[in-house]
mmCIF file of N, CA, C and O in Angstrom:
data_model
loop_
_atom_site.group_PDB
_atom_site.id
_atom_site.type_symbol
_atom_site.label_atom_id
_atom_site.label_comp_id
_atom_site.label_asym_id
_atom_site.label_seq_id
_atom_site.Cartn_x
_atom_site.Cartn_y
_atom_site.Cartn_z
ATOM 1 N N UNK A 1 9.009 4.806 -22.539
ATOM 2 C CA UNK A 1 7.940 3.857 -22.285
ATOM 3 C C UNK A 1 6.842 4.517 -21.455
ATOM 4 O O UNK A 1 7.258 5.153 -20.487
ATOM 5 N N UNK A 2 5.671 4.496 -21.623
ATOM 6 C CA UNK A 2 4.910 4.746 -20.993
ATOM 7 C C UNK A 2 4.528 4.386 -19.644
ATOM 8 O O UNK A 2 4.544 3.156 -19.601
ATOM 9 N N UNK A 3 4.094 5.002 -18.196
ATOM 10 C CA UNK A 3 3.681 4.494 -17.316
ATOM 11 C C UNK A 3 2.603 4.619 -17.042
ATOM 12 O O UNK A 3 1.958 5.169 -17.935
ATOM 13 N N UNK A 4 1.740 4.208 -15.685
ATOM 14 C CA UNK A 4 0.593 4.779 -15.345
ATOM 15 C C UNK A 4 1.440 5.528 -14.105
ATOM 16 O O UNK A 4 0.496 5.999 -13.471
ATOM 17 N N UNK A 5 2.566 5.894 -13.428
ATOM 18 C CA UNK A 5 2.491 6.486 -12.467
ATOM 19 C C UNK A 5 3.267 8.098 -13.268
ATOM 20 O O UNK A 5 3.778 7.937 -14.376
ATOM 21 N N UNK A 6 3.289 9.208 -12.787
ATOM 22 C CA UNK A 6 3.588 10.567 -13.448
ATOM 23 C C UNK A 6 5.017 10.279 -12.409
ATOM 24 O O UNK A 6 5.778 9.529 -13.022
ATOM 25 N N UNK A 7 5.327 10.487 -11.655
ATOM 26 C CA UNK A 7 6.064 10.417 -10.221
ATOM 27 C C UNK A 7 6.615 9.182 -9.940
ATOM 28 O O UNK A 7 5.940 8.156 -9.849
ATOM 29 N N UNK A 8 8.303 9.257 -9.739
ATOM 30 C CA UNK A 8 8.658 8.241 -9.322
ATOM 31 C C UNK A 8 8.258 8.002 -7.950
ATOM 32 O O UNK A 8 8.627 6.929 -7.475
ATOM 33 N N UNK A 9 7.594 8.763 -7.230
ATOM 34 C CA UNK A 9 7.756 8.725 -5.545
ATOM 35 C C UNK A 9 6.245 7.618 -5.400
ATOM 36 O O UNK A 9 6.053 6.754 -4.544
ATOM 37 N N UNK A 10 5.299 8.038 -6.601
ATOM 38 C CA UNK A 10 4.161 7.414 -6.272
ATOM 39 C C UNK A 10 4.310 5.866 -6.808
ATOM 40 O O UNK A 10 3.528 5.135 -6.201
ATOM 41 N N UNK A 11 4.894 5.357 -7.526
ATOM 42 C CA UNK A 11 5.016 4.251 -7.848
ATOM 43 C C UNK A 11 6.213 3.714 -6.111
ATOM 44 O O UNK A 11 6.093 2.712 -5.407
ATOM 45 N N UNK A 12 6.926 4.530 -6.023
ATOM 46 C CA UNK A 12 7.569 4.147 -4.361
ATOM 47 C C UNK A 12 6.827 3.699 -3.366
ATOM 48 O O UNK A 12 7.260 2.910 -2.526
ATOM 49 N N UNK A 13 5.633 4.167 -3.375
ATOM 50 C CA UNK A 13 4.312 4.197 -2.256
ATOM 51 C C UNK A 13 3.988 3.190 -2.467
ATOM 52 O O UNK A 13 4.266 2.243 -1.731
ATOM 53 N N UNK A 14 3.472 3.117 -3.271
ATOM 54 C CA UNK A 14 2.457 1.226 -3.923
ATOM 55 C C UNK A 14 2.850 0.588 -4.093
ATOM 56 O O UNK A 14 2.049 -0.228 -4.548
ATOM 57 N N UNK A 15 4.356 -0.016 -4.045
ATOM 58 C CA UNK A 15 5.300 -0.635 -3.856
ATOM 59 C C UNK A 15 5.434 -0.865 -1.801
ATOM 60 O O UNK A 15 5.128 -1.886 -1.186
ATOM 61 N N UNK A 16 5.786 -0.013 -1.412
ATOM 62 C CA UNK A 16 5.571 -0.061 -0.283
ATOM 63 C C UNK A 16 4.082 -0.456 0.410
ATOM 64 O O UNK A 16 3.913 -1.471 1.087
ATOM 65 N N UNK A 17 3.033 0.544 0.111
ATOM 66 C CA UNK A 17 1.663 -0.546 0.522
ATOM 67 C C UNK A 17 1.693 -1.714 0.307
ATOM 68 O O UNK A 17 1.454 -2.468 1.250
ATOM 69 N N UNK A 18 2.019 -2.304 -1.096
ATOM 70 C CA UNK A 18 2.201 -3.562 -1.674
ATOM 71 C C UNK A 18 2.835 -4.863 -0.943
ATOM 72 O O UNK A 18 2.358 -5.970 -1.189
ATOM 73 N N UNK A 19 3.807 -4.729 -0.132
ATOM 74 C CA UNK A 19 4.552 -5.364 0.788
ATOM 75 C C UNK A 19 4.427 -5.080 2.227
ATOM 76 O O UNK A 19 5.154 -5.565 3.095
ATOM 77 N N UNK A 20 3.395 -4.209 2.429
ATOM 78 C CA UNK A 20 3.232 -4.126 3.947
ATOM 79 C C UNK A 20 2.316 -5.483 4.395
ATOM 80 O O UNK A 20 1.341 -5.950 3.808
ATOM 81 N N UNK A 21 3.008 -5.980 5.714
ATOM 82 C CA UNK A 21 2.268 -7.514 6.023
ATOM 83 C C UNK A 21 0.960 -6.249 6.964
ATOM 84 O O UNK A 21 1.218 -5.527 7.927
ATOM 85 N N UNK A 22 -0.127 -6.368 6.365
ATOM 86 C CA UNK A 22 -1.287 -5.945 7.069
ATOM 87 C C UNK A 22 -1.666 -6.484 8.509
ATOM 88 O O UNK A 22 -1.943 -5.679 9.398
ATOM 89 N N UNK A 23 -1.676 -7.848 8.736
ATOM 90 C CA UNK A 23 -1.880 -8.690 10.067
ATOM 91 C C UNK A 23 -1.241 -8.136 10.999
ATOM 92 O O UNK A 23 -1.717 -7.599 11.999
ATOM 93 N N UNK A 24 0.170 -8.277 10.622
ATOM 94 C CA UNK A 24 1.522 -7.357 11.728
ATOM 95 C C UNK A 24 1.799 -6.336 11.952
ATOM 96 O O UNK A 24 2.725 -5.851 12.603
ATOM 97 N N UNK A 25 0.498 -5.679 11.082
ATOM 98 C CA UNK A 25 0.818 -3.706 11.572
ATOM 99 C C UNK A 25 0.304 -3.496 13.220
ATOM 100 O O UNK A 25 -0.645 -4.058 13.766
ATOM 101 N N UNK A 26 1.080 -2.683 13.701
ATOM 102 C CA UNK A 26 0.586 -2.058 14.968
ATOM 103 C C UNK A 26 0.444 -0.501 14.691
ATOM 104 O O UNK A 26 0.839 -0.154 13.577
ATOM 105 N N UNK A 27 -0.071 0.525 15.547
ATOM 106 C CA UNK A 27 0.169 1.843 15.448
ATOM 107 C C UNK A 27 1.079 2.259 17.259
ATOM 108 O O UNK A 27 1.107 1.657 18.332
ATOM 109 N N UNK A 28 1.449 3.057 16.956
ATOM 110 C CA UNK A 28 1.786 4.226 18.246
ATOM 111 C C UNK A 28 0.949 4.928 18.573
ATOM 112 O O UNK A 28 0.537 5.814 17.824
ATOM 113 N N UNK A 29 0.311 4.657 20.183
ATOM 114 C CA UNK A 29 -0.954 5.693 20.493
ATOM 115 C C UNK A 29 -0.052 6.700 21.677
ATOM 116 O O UNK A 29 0.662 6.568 22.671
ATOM 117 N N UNK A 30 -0.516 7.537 20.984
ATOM 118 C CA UNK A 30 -0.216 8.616 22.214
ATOM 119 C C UNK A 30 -1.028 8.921 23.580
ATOM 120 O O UNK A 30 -0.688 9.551 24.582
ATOM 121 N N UNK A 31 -2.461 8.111 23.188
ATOM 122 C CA UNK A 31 -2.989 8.338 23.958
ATOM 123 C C UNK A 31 -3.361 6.874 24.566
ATOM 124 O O UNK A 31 -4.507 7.032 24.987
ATOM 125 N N UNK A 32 -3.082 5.908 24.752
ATOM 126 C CA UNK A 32 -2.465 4.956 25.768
ATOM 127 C C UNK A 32 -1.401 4.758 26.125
ATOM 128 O O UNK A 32 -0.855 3.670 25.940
ATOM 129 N N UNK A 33 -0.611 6.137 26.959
ATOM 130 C CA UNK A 33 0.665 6.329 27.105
ATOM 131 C C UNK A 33 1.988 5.534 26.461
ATOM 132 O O UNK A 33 2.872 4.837 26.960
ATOM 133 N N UNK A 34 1.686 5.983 25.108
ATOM 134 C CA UNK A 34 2.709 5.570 24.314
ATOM 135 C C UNK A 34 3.033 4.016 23.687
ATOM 136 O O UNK A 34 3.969 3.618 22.994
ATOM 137 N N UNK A 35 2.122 3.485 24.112
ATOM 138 C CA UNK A 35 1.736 1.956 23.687
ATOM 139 C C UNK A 35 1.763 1.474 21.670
ATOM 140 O O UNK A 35 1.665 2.110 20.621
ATOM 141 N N UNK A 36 1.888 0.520 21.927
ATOM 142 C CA UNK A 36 1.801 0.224 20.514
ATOM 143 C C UNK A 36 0.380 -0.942 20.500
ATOM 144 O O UNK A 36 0.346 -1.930 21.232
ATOM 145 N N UNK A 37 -0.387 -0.685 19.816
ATOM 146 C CA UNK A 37 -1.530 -1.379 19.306
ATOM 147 C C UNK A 37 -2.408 -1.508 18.254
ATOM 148 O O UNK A 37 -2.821 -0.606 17.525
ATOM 149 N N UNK A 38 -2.711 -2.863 18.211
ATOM 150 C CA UNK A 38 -2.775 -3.465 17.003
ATOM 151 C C UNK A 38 -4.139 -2.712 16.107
ATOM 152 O O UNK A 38 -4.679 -1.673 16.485
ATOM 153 N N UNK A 39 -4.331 -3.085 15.507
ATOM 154 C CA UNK A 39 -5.633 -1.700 14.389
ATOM 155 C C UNK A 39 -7.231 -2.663 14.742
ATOM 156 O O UNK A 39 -7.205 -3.858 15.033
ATOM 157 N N UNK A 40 -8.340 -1.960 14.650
ATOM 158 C CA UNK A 40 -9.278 -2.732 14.526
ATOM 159 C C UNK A 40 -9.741 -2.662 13.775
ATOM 160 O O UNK A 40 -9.608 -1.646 13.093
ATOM 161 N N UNK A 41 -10.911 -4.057 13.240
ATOM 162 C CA UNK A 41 -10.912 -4.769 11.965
ATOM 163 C C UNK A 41 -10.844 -3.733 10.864
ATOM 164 O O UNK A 41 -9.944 -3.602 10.034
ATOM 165 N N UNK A 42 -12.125 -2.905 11.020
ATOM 166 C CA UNK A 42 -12.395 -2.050 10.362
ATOM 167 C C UNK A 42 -10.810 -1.315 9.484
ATOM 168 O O UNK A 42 -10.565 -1.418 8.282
ATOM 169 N N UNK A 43 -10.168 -0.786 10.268
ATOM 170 C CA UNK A 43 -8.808 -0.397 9.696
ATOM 171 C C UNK A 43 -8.150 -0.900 9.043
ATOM 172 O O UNK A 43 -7.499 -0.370 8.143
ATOM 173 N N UNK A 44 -8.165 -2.419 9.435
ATOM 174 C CA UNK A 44 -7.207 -4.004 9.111
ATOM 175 C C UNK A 44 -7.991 -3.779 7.676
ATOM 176 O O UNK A 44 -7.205 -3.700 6.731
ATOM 177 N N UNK A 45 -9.362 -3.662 7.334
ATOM 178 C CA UNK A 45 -10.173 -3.763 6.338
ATOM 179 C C UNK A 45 -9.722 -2.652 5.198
ATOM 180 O O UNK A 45 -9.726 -2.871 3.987
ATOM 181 N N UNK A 46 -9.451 -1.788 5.642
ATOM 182 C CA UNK A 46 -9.629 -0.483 4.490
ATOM 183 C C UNK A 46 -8.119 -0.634 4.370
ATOM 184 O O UNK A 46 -7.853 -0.335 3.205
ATOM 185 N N UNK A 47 -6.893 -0.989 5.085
ATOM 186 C CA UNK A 47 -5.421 -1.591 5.046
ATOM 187 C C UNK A 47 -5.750 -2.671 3.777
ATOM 188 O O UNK A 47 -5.197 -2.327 2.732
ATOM 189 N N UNK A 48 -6.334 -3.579 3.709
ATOM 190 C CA UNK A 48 -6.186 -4.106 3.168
ATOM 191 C C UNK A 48 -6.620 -4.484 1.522
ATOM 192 O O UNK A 48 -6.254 -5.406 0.793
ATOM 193 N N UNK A 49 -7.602 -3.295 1.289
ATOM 194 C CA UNK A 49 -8.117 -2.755 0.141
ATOM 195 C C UNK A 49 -7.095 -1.578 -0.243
ATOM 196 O O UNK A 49 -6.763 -1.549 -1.428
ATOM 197 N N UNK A 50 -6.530 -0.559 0.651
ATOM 198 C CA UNK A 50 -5.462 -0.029 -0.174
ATOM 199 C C UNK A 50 -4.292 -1.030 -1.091
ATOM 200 O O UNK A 50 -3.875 -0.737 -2.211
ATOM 201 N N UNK A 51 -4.048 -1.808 -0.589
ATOM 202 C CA UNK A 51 -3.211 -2.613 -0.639
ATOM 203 C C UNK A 51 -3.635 -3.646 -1.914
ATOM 204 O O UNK A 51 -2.765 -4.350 -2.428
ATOM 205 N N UNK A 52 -4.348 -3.664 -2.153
ATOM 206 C CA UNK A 52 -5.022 -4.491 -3.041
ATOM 207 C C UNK A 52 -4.631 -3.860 -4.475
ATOM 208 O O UNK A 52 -3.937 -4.121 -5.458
ATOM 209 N N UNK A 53 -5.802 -2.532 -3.819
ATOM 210 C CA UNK A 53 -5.468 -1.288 -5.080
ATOM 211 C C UNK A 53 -4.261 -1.239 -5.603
ATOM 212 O O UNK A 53 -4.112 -1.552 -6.784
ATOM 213 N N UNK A 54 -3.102 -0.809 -4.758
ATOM 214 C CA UNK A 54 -2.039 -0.748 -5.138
ATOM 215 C C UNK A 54 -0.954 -1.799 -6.123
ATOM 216 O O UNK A 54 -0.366 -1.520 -7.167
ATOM 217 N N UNK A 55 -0.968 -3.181 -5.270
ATOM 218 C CA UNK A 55 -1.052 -4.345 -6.132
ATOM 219 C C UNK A 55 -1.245 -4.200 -7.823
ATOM 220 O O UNK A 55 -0.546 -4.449 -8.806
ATOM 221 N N UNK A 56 -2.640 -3.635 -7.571
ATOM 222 C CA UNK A 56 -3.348 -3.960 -8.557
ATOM 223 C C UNK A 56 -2.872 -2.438 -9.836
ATOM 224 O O UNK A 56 -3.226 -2.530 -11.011
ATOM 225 N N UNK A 57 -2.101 -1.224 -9.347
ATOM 226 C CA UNK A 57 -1.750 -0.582 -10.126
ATOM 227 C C UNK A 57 -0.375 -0.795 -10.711
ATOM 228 O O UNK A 57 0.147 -0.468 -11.777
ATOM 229 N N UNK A 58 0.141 -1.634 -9.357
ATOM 230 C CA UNK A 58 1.935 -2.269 -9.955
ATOM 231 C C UNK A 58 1.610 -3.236 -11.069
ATOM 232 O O UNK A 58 2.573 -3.363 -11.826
ATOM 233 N N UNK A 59 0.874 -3.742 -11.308
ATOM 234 C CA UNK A 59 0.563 -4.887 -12.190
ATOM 235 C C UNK A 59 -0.590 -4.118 -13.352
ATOM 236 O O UNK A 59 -1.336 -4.885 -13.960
ATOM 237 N N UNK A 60 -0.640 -3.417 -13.478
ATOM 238 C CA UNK A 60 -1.119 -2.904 -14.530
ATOM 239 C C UNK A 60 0.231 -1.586 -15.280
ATOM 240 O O UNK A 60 0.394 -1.302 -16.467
ATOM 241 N N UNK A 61 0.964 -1.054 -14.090
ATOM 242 C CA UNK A 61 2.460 -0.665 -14.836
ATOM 243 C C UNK A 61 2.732 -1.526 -15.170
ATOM 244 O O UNK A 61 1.851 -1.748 -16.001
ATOM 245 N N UNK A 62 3.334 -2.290 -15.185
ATOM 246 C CA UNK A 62 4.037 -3.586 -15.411
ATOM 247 C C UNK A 62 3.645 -3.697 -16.667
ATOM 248 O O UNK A 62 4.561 -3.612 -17.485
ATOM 249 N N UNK A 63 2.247 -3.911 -17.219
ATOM 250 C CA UNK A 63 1.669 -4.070 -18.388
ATOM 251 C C UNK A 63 1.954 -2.963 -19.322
ATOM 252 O O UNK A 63 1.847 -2.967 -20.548
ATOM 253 N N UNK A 64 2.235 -2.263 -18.740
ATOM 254 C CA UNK A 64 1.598 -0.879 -19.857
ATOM 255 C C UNK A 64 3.532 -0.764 -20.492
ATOM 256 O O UNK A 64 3.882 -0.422 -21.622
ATOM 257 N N UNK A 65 4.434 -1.167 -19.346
ATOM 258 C CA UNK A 65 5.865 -1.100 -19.828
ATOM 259 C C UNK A 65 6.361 -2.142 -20.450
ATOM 260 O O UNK A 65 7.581 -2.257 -20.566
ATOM 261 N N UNK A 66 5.252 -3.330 -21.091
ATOM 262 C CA UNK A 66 5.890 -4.343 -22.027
ATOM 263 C C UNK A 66 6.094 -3.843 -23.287
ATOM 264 O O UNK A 66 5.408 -2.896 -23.672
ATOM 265 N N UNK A 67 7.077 -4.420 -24.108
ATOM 266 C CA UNK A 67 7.240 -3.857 -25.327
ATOM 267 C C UNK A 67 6.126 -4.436 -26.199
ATOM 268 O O UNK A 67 5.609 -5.491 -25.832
ATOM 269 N N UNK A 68 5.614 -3.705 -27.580
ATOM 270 C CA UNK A 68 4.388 -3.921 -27.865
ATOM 271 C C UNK A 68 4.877 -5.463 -28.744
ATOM 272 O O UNK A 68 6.026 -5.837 -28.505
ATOM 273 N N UNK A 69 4.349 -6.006 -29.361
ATOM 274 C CA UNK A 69 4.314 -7.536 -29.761
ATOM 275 C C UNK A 69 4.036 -7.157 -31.373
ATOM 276 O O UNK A 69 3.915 -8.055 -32.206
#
C-alpha cells in the first residue's frame, strides 16, 4: 500500500506532535536555574501549526492507505 511517509519513525513523530496537548507544554530552562516554564505565545503559535500540519499529514496517510473502490 502506498504511504505518504518513506520512514516508519516519521509517521512516529506526527503522531506524537499530533497528541501533544500544546496549552500544557512547559520547557526546562537552564537558564532560570533549572525551572520549568511555560512557552510564549509566539512558540504556543508555531506549536500549534506544527501540529496542525502534522494532523493534517496523518489524515491524508490514512487516505492514501484506503483500498481503491
Amino acid at each position: 500500500m502506498p504511504s505518504l511517509y518513506r520512514f516508519k519513525d516519521e509517521r512516529i513523530q506526527d503522531v506524537m506532535l499530533a497528541y501533544t496537548k500544546v496549552e500544557n507544554s512547559v520547557r526546562y530552562s537552564l537558564t532560570h536555574g533549572g525551572r520549568y516554564l511555560p512557552y510564549d505565545e509566539q512558540e504556543l503559535q508555531m506549536m500549534r501549526e506544527e501540529k496542525a500540519w502534522a494532523m493534517a499529514r496523518l489524515i491524508i496517510d490514512k487516505v492514501m492507505r484506503l483500498p481503491p473502490i
